[in-house]
């Protein structure tokens, strides 16, 4: 629960609804500091530095990792608010054990493991990397050759195609969307890679089908619960908008979990989540028991207003509003 609390403290920060707990992370704009490449925030309080945040991830110790926009860095904000650099792009060629500060790799997506290590996907190099506790980089998956090959073998020898959107389970299994292959793949703690969802084809998944035999495209976010079930945000075709799918680990099935209604309906607390139309989902976080939280930012018109909520989907698949006000007439009640 602590991890979810941290994630939503940050959501409130971005939404500019800071409470006393999140105030220590607030950034005070400095109008003269616009030079990304000369960023010098290491060792300072996060509230006092230029922080163009692009992606955030929370660790179990209460620290927050921020992938910064435009300057090739990932920083860590300690519970005390002090900033340290964890990764910075530079000229050094990758080899096992190279320092993460100054390595010539690109962190497109980030995630934090249960033991507090930074993982990142390099889309252009078709690889996934880890930054160890000693600050050095090691390879998690990908030979560097674009393609689709290597399942049930060492992940470092596998071919990937534009990996992104990482999630890490309690058992240290790393999941990522192999976007160029239209598949979700995993790397377990032994270093073996497998495909867990997607058949490589385009199109819409079939609800209740085996995850490996149905398409899995247009993924833009993932999270994993304590049982290893994967929750996948994707953009559906047609009028159904953004949707949440659940990949059930035990059964290996893909199930529509939230959204998917092509019709506008009033959203009421306690309704089945698959009965809603949820255009504008942007991110997902999941507790160990399978409770899912969805950031929902749906545009409206000047007359109807906008929806800016955090939605909650129970382990039984029931929908409710967790946070936010300002309902969109005719959609939420």
mmCIF file of C-alpha atoms in Angstrom:
data_model
loop_
_atom_site.group_PDB
_atom_site.id
_atom_site.type_symbol
_atom_site.label_atom_id
_atom_site.label_comp_id
_atom_site.label_asym_id
_atom_site.label_seq_id
_atom_site.Cartn_x
_atom_site.Cartn_y
_atom_site.Cartn_z
ATOM 1 C CA UNK A 1 0.000 0.000 0.000
ATOM 2 C CA UNK A 2 2.938 2.310 0.698
ATOM 3 C CA UNK A 3 4.000 2.137 -2.928
ATOM 4 C CA UNK A 4 0.518 3.058 -4.172
ATOM 5 C CA UNK A 5 0.353 5.947 -1.687
ATOM 6 C CA UNK A 6 3.606 7.285 -3.054
ATOM 7 C CA UNK A 7 2.409 6.996 -6.639
ATOM 8 C CA UNK A 8 -0.758 8.898 -5.921
ATOM 9 C CA UNK A 9 1.038 11.548 -3.876
ATOM 10 C CA UNK A 10 2.949 12.223 -7.080
ATOM 11 C CA UNK A 11 -0.225 12.204 -9.164
ATOM 12 C CA UNK A 12 -1.595 14.901 -6.868
ATOM 13 C CA UNK A 13 1.640 16.825 -7.192
ATOM 14 C CA UNK A 14 1.364 16.896 -10.984
ATOM 15 C CA UNK A 15 -2.281 17.861 -10.656
ATOM 16 C CA UNK A 16 -1.217 20.783 -8.441
ATOM 17 C CA UNK A 17 -3.263 19.579 -5.503
ATOM 18 C CA UNK A 18 -0.388 19.131 -3.094
ATOM 19 C CA UNK A 19 -1.016 18.140 0.485
ATOM 20 C CA UNK A 20 1.426 18.405 3.336
ATOM 21 C CA UNK A 21 3.012 15.041 2.558
ATOM 22 C CA UNK A 22 3.866 15.882 -1.047
ATOM 23 C CA UNK A 23 4.904 19.505 -0.545
ATOM 24 C CA UNK A 24 8.523 18.526 -0.032
ATOM 25 C CA UNK A 25 8.656 17.339 -3.653
ATOM 26 C CA UNK A 26 7.185 20.529 -5.132
ATOM 27 C CA UNK A 27 9.179 22.373 -7.761
ATOM 28 C CA UNK A 28 9.323 26.154 -7.584
ATOM 29 C CA UNK A 29 9.803 27.435 -11.173
ATOM 30 C CA UNK A 30 13.078 29.244 -11.805
ATOM 31 C CA UNK A 31 12.523 31.392 -14.864
ATOM 32 C CA UNK A 32 16.217 31.870 -15.629
ATOM 33 C CA UNK A 33 17.086 28.166 -15.526
ATOM 34 C CA UNK A 34 16.240 26.915 -18.989
ATOM 35 C CA UNK A 35 19.496 25.201 -19.970
ATOM 36 C CA UNK A 36 18.752 21.490 -19.740
ATOM 37 C CA UNK A 37 22.276 20.329 -20.497
ATOM 38 C CA UNK A 38 23.761 22.331 -17.604
ATOM 39 C CA UNK A 39 21.376 20.936 -15.007
ATOM 40 C CA UNK A 40 23.027 20.985 -11.581
ATOM 41 C CA UNK A 41 20.419 19.704 -9.136
ATOM 42 C CA UNK A 42 22.336 16.779 -7.607
ATOM 43 C CA UNK A 43 22.646 17.114 -3.838
ATOM 44 C CA UNK A 44 19.943 19.757 -3.584
ATOM 45 C CA UNK A 45 16.392 19.634 -2.294
ATOM 46 C CA UNK A 46 13.977 18.644 -5.058
ATOM 47 C CA UNK A 47 11.803 21.698 -4.431
ATOM 48 C CA UNK A 48 14.725 23.961 -5.291
ATOM 49 C CA UNK A 49 15.836 22.528 -8.634
ATOM 50 C CA UNK A 50 14.733 22.645 -12.252
ATOM 51 C CA UNK A 51 12.774 19.396 -12.689
ATOM 52 C CA UNK A 52 11.241 18.858 -16.139
ATOM 53 C CA UNK A 53 9.646 15.508 -15.221
ATOM 54 C CA UNK A 54 8.653 13.165 -18.022
ATOM 55 C CA UNK A 55 8.047 9.848 -16.224
ATOM 56 C CA UNK A 56 7.990 8.908 -12.543
ATOM 57 C CA UNK A 57 8.358 5.614 -10.668
ATOM 58 C CA UNK A 58 8.110 4.928 -6.944
ATOM 59 C CA UNK A 59 10.296 2.619 -4.849
ATOM 60 C CA UNK A 60 9.259 0.681 -1.768
ATOM 61 C CA UNK A 61 11.540 2.777 0.465
ATOM 62 C CA UNK A 62 9.528 5.933 -0.296
ATOM 63 C CA UNK A 63 11.966 7.366 -2.820
ATOM 64 C CA UNK A 64 10.812 8.577 -6.214
ATOM 65 C CA UNK A 65 12.645 8.231 -9.523
ATOM 66 C CA UNK A 66 12.110 10.823 -12.231
ATOM 67 C CA UNK A 67 13.013 10.480 -15.878
ATOM 68 C CA UNK A 68 13.656 14.067 -16.911
ATOM 69 C CA UNK A 69 12.543 15.520 -20.194
ATOM 70 C CA UNK A 70 15.133 16.830 -22.621
ATOM 71 C CA UNK A 71 18.358 16.242 -20.703
ATOM 72 C CA UNK A 72 18.967 12.480 -20.703
ATOM 73 C CA UNK A 73 18.849 11.940 -16.948
ATOM 74 C CA UNK A 74 17.067 9.840 -14.355
ATOM 75 C CA UNK A 75 17.214 11.162 -10.810
ATOM 76 C CA UNK A 76 16.232 9.792 -7.422
ATOM 77 C CA UNK A 77 14.403 11.906 -4.858
ATOM 78 C CA UNK A 78 15.051 10.437 -1.403
ATOM 79 C CA UNK A 79 12.358 10.502 1.298
ATOM 80 C CA UNK A 80 14.285 13.477 2.698
ATOM 81 C CA UNK A 81 13.793 15.322 -0.620
ATOM 82 C CA UNK A 82 17.489 15.229 -1.604
ATOM 83 C CA UNK A 83 18.214 14.641 -5.304
ATOM 84 C CA UNK A 84 20.846 12.265 -6.689
ATOM 85 C CA UNK A 85 21.586 11.306 -10.293
ATOM 86 C CA UNK A 86 21.141 7.633 -11.138
ATOM 87 C CA UNK A 87 21.561 7.703 -14.915
ATOM 88 C CA UNK A 88 22.922 10.302 -17.334
ATOM 89 C CA UNK A 89 23.516 9.905 -21.048
ATOM 90 C CA UNK A 90 27.100 10.472 -22.163
ATOM 91 C CA UNK A 91 29.854 9.326 -24.529
ATOM 92 C CA UNK A 92 30.884 6.020 -22.930
ATOM 93 C CA UNK A 93 30.060 2.939 -25.001
ATOM 94 C CA UNK A 94 28.079 0.257 -23.217
ATOM 95 C CA UNK A 95 29.854 -2.718 -21.768
ATOM 96 C CA UNK A 96 29.006 -4.672 -18.649
ATOM 97 C CA UNK A 97 29.978 -2.633 -15.591
ATOM 98 C CA UNK A 98 30.138 0.769 -17.290
ATOM 99 C CA UNK A 99 29.054 3.596 -14.957
ATOM 100 C CA UNK A 100 25.474 4.720 -15.491
ATOM 101 C CA UNK A 101 26.537 8.367 -15.308
ATOM 102 C CA UNK A 102 27.874 9.061 -18.779
ATOM 103 C CA UNK A 103 26.848 5.934 -20.695
ATOM 104 C CA UNK A 104 25.784 6.200 -24.331
ATOM 105 C CA UNK A 105 22.330 4.660 -23.900
ATOM 106 C CA UNK A 106 18.856 6.142 -24.016
ATOM 107 C CA UNK A 107 16.314 5.560 -21.253
ATOM 108 C CA UNK A 108 12.957 5.688 -23.019
ATOM 109 C CA UNK A 109 10.934 3.959 -20.279
ATOM 110 C CA UNK A 110 11.784 3.299 -16.621
ATOM 111 C CA UNK A 111 10.664 1.060 -13.779
ATOM 112 C CA UNK A 112 11.915 0.328 -10.260
ATOM 113 C CA UNK A 113 12.294 -3.215 -8.962
ATOM 114 C CA UNK A 114 11.191 -4.297 -5.462
ATOM 115 C CA UNK A 115 14.834 -4.109 -4.351
ATOM 116 C CA UNK A 116 15.090 -0.495 -5.523
ATOM 117 C CA UNK A 117 17.054 -0.846 -8.764
ATOM 118 C CA UNK A 118 16.415 1.202 -11.892
ATOM 119 C CA UNK A 119 15.496 -0.627 -15.102
ATOM 120 C CA UNK A 120 15.169 1.141 -18.422
ATOM 121 C CA UNK A 121 14.298 0.280 -22.006
ATOM 122 C CA UNK A 122 16.366 1.640 -24.877
ATOM 123 C CA UNK A 123 14.012 1.577 -27.848
ATOM 124 C CA UNK A 124 16.542 2.461 -30.517
ATOM 125 C CA UNK A 125 19.054 -0.169 -29.381
ATOM 126 C CA UNK A 126 16.347 -2.811 -28.830
ATOM 127 C CA UNK A 127 17.566 -3.624 -25.340
ATOM 128 C CA UNK A 128 16.585 -3.461 -21.662
ATOM 129 C CA UNK A 129 19.143 -2.480 -19.007
ATOM 130 C CA UNK A 130 19.518 -2.359 -15.223
ATOM 131 C CA UNK A 131 21.476 0.056 -13.027
ATOM 132 C CA UNK A 132 22.929 -1.837 -10.076
ATOM 133 C CA UNK A 133 23.359 -0.670 -6.507
ATOM 134 C CA UNK A 134 26.978 0.136 -7.373
ATOM 135 C CA UNK A 135 25.871 2.554 -10.110
ATOM 136 C CA UNK A 136 26.950 0.415 -13.049
ATOM 137 C CA UNK A 137 24.883 -0.779 -16.010
ATOM 138 C CA UNK A 138 24.155 -4.391 -16.903
ATOM 139 C CA UNK A 139 22.158 -5.947 -19.718
ATOM 140 C CA UNK A 140 18.768 -7.504 -18.935
ATOM 141 C CA UNK A 141 17.475 -8.378 -22.399
ATOM 142 C CA UNK A 142 18.269 -7.913 -26.059
ATOM 143 C CA UNK A 143 21.184 -8.792 -28.305
ATOM 144 C CA UNK A 144 20.913 -5.427 -30.043
ATOM 145 C CA UNK A 145 19.668 -7.004 -33.260
ATOM 146 C CA UNK A 146 16.123 -5.997 -34.089
ATOM 147 C CA UNK A 147 13.779 -8.926 -34.529
ATOM 148 C CA UNK A 148 11.714 -11.502 -32.684
ATOM 149 C CA UNK A 149 13.577 -14.543 -31.455
ATOM 150 C CA UNK A 150 15.025 -16.178 -28.370
ATOM 151 C CA UNK A 151 12.091 -17.230 -26.190
ATOM 152 C CA UNK A 152 12.791 -19.835 -23.479
ATOM 153 C CA UNK A 153 16.501 -18.943 -23.649
ATOM 154 C CA UNK A 154 18.808 -16.354 -22.034
ATOM 155 C CA UNK A 155 17.232 -12.929 -22.519
ATOM 156 C CA UNK A 156 20.559 -11.281 -23.325
ATOM 157 C CA UNK A 157 20.689 -13.330 -26.547
ATOM 158 C CA UNK A 158 17.105 -12.600 -27.625
ATOM 159 C CA UNK A 159 16.039 -10.312 -30.432
ATOM 160 C CA UNK A 160 13.700 -7.452 -29.462
ATOM 161 C CA UNK A 161 12.023 -4.758 -31.512
ATOM 162 C CA UNK A 162 11.543 -1.351 -29.854
ATOM 163 C CA UNK A 163 10.914 -2.358 -26.209
ATOM 164 C CA UNK A 164 9.080 0.076 -23.945
ATOM 165 C CA UNK A 165 6.621 0.382 -21.013
ATOM 166 C CA UNK A 166 8.244 -1.674 -18.260
ATOM 167 C CA UNK A 167 6.646 -3.268 -15.204
ATOM 168 C CA UNK A 168 8.366 -5.389 -12.533
ATOM 169 C CA UNK A 169 6.668 -8.002 -10.364
ATOM 170 C CA UNK A 170 7.236 -8.867 -6.728
ATOM 171 C CA UNK A 171 9.219 -11.910 -7.876
ATOM 172 C CA UNK A 172 11.572 -9.629 -9.882
ATOM 173 C CA UNK A 173 10.087 -10.668 -13.235
ATOM 174 C CA UNK A 174 10.515 -7.826 -15.728
ATOM 175 C CA UNK A 175 7.708 -7.231 -18.226
ATOM 176 C CA UNK A 176 7.907 -4.983 -21.278
ATOM 177 C CA UNK A 177 5.946 -4.242 -24.413
ATOM 178 C CA UNK A 178 7.980 -5.392 -27.405
ATOM 179 C CA UNK A 179 6.170 -2.841 -29.521
ATOM 180 C CA UNK A 180 7.677 -3.598 -32.905
ATOM 181 C CA UNK A 181 6.625 -7.229 -32.454
ATOM 182 C CA UNK A 182 3.163 -6.480 -30.993
ATOM 183 C CA UNK A 183 3.911 -8.700 -28.017
ATOM 184 C CA UNK A 184 4.405 -8.443 -24.260
ATOM 185 C CA UNK A 185 7.465 -10.333 -23.068
ATOM 186 C CA UNK A 186 8.944 -11.161 -19.676
ATOM 187 C CA UNK A 187 12.346 -11.880 -18.203
ATOM 188 C CA UNK A 188 12.301 -13.954 -15.010
ATOM 189 C CA UNK A 189 14.818 -13.846 -12.171
ATOM 190 C CA UNK A 190 16.917 -16.548 -13.871
ATOM 191 C CA UNK A 191 17.288 -14.365 -16.975
ATOM 192 C CA UNK A 192 15.015 -16.421 -19.232
ATOM 193 C CA UNK A 193 12.807 -14.540 -21.682
ATOM 194 C CA UNK A 194 9.283 -15.553 -22.674
ATOM 195 C CA UNK A 195 6.319 -14.073 -24.508
ATOM 196 C CA UNK A 196 3.291 -13.677 -22.240
ATOM 197 C CA UNK A 197 0.774 -11.944 -24.532
ATOM 198 C CA UNK A 198 0.257 -11.161 -28.195
ATOM 199 C CA UNK A 199 0.473 -13.219 -31.366
ATOM 200 C CA UNK A 200 2.328 -10.607 -33.388
ATOM 201 C CA UNK A 201 -0.741 -9.644 -35.402
ATOM 202 C CA UNK A 202 -2.605 -6.340 -35.478
ATOM 203 C CA UNK A 203 -6.221 -6.007 -34.435
ATOM 204 C CA UNK A 204 -8.266 -6.191 -31.255
ATOM 205 C CA UNK A 205 -7.723 -8.857 -28.587
ATOM 206 C CA UNK A 206 -10.446 -11.460 -28.146
ATOM 207 C CA UNK A 207 -11.910 -11.237 -24.652
ATOM 208 C CA UNK A 208 -11.246 -14.458 -22.735
ATOM 209 C CA UNK A 209 -8.853 -15.870 -25.333
ATOM 210 C CA UNK A 210 -5.441 -17.271 -24.531
ATOM 211 C CA UNK A 211 -3.142 -14.263 -24.302
ATOM 212 C CA UNK A 212 -0.581 -15.839 -26.636
ATOM 213 C CA UNK A 213 -3.098 -16.493 -29.400
ATOM 214 C CA UNK A 214 -4.700 -13.042 -29.659
ATOM 215 C CA UNK A 215 -3.385 -9.636 -30.787
ATOM 216 C CA UNK A 216 -1.970 -7.205 -28.213
ATOM 217 C CA UNK A 217 -1.298 -3.849 -29.860
ATOM 218 C CA UNK A 218 -1.249 -0.139 -29.000
ATOM 219 C CA UNK A 219 -0.039 -0.689 -25.446
ATOM 220 C CA UNK A 220 0.966 2.444 -23.524
ATOM 221 C CA UNK A 221 1.270 1.333 -19.901
ATOM 222 C CA UNK A 222 1.522 -1.751 -17.675
ATOM 223 C CA UNK A 223 1.458 -2.749 -14.008
ATOM 224 C CA UNK A 224 1.611 -6.097 -12.215
ATOM 225 C CA UNK A 225 -0.071 -7.336 -9.022
ATOM 226 C CA UNK A 226 1.281 -9.609 -6.302
ATOM 227 C CA UNK A 227 0.082 -12.758 -8.048
ATOM 228 C CA UNK A 228 1.836 -11.860 -11.294
ATOM 229 C CA UNK A 229 -1.296 -10.805 -13.178
ATOM 230 C CA UNK A 230 -0.485 -8.080 -15.679
ATOM 231 C CA UNK A 231 -2.688 -5.012 -16.223
ATOM 232 C CA UNK A 232 -2.268 -3.471 -19.649
ATOM 233 C CA UNK A 233 -3.419 -0.060 -20.855
ATOM 234 C CA UNK A 234 -4.028 0.143 -24.558
ATOM 235 C CA UNK A 235 -5.834 2.208 -27.151
ATOM 236 C CA UNK A 236 -8.699 0.297 -28.710
ATOM 237 C CA UNK A 237 -9.846 0.724 -32.275
ATOM 238 C CA UNK A 238 -13.181 2.292 -33.178
ATOM 239 C CA UNK A 239 -15.188 4.252 -30.637
ATOM 240 C CA UNK A 240 -14.253 2.413 -27.451
ATOM 241 C CA UNK A 241 -11.282 4.638 -26.598
ATOM 242 C CA UNK A 242 -8.682 3.611 -24.038
ATOM 243 C CA UNK A 243 -9.117 0.344 -22.165
ATOM 244 C CA UNK A 244 -7.529 -1.784 -19.459
ATOM 245 C CA UNK A 245 -6.837 -5.472 -20.071
ATOM 246 C CA UNK A 246 -5.821 -8.096 -17.518
ATOM 247 C CA UNK A 247 -3.454 -10.922 -18.461
ATOM 248 C CA UNK A 248 -4.199 -13.684 -15.966
ATOM 249 C CA UNK A 249 -0.997 -15.486 -15.069
ATOM 250 C CA UNK A 250 -2.492 -18.762 -13.859
ATOM 251 C CA UNK A 251 -4.902 -19.268 -16.757
ATOM 252 C CA UNK A 252 -2.904 -17.426 -19.410
ATOM 253 C CA UNK A 253 -6.023 -15.603 -20.582
ATOM 254 C CA UNK A 254 -6.526 -12.015 -21.740
ATOM 255 C CA UNK A 255 -9.602 -10.298 -20.319
ATOM 256 C CA UNK A 256 -11.028 -6.850 -20.867
ATOM 257 C CA UNK A 257 -10.949 -5.324 -17.381
ATOM 258 C CA UNK A 258 -12.118 -1.701 -17.688
ATOM 259 C CA UNK A 259 -13.629 0.418 -20.430
ATOM 260 C CA UNK A 260 -14.653 -0.875 -23.822
ATOM 261 C CA UNK A 261 -18.225 0.399 -24.099
ATOM 262 C CA UNK A 262 -18.703 2.158 -27.439
ATOM 263 C CA UNK A 263 -21.652 4.125 -26.019
ATOM 264 C CA UNK A 264 -21.573 7.019 -23.598
ATOM 265 C CA UNK A 265 -23.075 5.949 -20.276
ATOM 266 C CA UNK A 266 -23.353 7.505 -16.856
ATOM 267 C CA UNK A 267 -20.585 6.204 -14.620
ATOM 268 C CA UNK A 268 -21.765 5.235 -11.147
ATOM 269 C CA UNK A 269 -19.760 3.919 -8.225
ATOM 270 C CA UNK A 270 -20.003 0.138 -8.070
ATOM 271 C CA UNK A 271 -20.754 -0.445 -11.746
ATOM 272 C CA UNK A 272 -18.962 -3.130 -13.738
ATOM 273 C CA UNK A 273 -15.792 -1.485 -15.082
ATOM 274 C CA UNK A 274 -16.254 -3.005 -18.534
ATOM 275 C CA UNK A 275 -19.594 -1.222 -18.832
ATOM 276 C CA UNK A 276 -17.909 2.192 -18.997
ATOM 277 C CA UNK A 277 -16.482 4.161 -21.875
ATOM 278 C CA UNK A 278 -13.151 5.527 -20.654
ATOM 279 C CA UNK A 279 -11.567 7.741 -23.275
ATOM 280 C CA UNK A 280 -8.488 9.460 -21.913
ATOM 281 C CA UNK A 281 -6.921 6.897 -19.585
ATOM 282 C CA UNK A 282 -3.259 7.843 -19.186
ATOM 283 C CA UNK A 283 -1.624 5.597 -16.564
ATOM 284 C CA UNK A 284 -2.204 2.595 -14.304
ATOM 285 C CA UNK A 285 -0.945 1.495 -10.898
ATOM 286 C CA UNK A 286 -1.880 -1.754 -9.146
ATOM 287 C CA UNK A 287 -1.760 -2.934 -5.547
ATOM 288 C CA UNK A 288 -0.599 -6.412 -4.620
ATOM 289 C CA UNK A 289 -4.203 -7.608 -4.193
ATOM 290 C CA UNK A 290 -5.130 -6.600 -7.740
ATOM 291 C CA UNK A 291 -6.823 -3.282 -6.987
ATOM 292 C CA UNK A 292 -6.108 -1.098 -10.016
ATOM 293 C CA UNK A 293 -5.987 2.701 -10.161
ATOM 294 C CA UNK A 294 -6.390 4.592 -13.408
ATOM 295 C CA UNK A 295 -5.556 8.215 -14.192
ATOM 296 C CA UNK A 296 -8.454 9.492 -16.323
ATOM 297 C CA UNK A 297 -8.154 12.779 -18.170
ATOM 298 C CA UNK A 298 -10.955 13.093 -20.656
ATOM 299 C CA UNK A 299 -11.501 16.305 -22.590
ATOM 300 C CA UNK A 300 -14.961 17.764 -22.982
ATOM 301 C CA UNK A 301 -16.471 20.894 -24.433
ATOM 302 C CA UNK A 302 -16.688 24.345 -22.965
ATOM 303 C CA UNK A 303 -20.251 23.525 -21.946
ATOM 304 C CA UNK A 304 -19.677 20.079 -20.457
ATOM 305 C CA UNK A 305 -16.290 20.601 -18.823
ATOM 306 C CA UNK A 306 -13.531 18.042 -18.369
ATOM 307 C CA UNK A 307 -13.043 14.826 -16.451
ATOM 308 C CA UNK A 308 -9.893 14.659 -14.317
ATOM 309 C CA UNK A 309 -10.246 11.707 -11.967
ATOM 310 C CA UNK A 310 -8.397 8.768 -10.512
ATOM 311 C CA UNK A 311 -10.586 5.697 -10.938
ATOM 312 C CA UNK A 312 -10.425 2.532 -8.855
ATOM 313 C CA UNK A 313 -11.148 -0.955 -10.189
ATOM 314 C CA UNK A 314 -11.616 -3.555 -7.458
ATOM 315 C CA UNK A 315 -10.194 -7.096 -7.700
ATOM 316 C CA UNK A 316 -13.738 -8.121 -8.679
ATOM 317 C CA UNK A 317 -13.760 -5.639 -11.574
ATOM 318 C CA UNK A 318 -16.069 -3.021 -10.051
ATOM 319 C CA UNK A 319 -15.477 0.653 -10.876
ATOM 320 C CA UNK A 320 -15.520 3.645 -8.524
ATOM 321 C CA UNK A 321 -14.093 7.161 -8.328
ATOM 322 C CA UNK A 322 -11.047 7.288 -6.056
ATOM 323 C CA UNK A 323 -10.097 10.966 -6.397
ATOM 324 C CA UNK A 324 -11.006 14.081 -8.320
ATOM 325 C CA UNK A 325 -14.002 16.335 -8.840
ATOM 326 C CA UNK A 326 -15.663 18.171 -11.718
ATOM 327 C CA UNK A 327 -17.828 15.507 -13.374
ATOM 328 C CA UNK A 328 -18.565 15.587 -17.077
ATOM 329 C CA UNK A 329 -22.330 15.865 -17.562
ATOM 330 C CA UNK A 330 -23.884 12.728 -18.975
ATOM 331 C CA UNK A 331 -20.788 10.604 -18.359
ATOM 332 C CA UNK A 332 -20.266 10.570 -14.616
ATOM 333 C CA UNK A 333 -22.919 10.711 -11.915
#
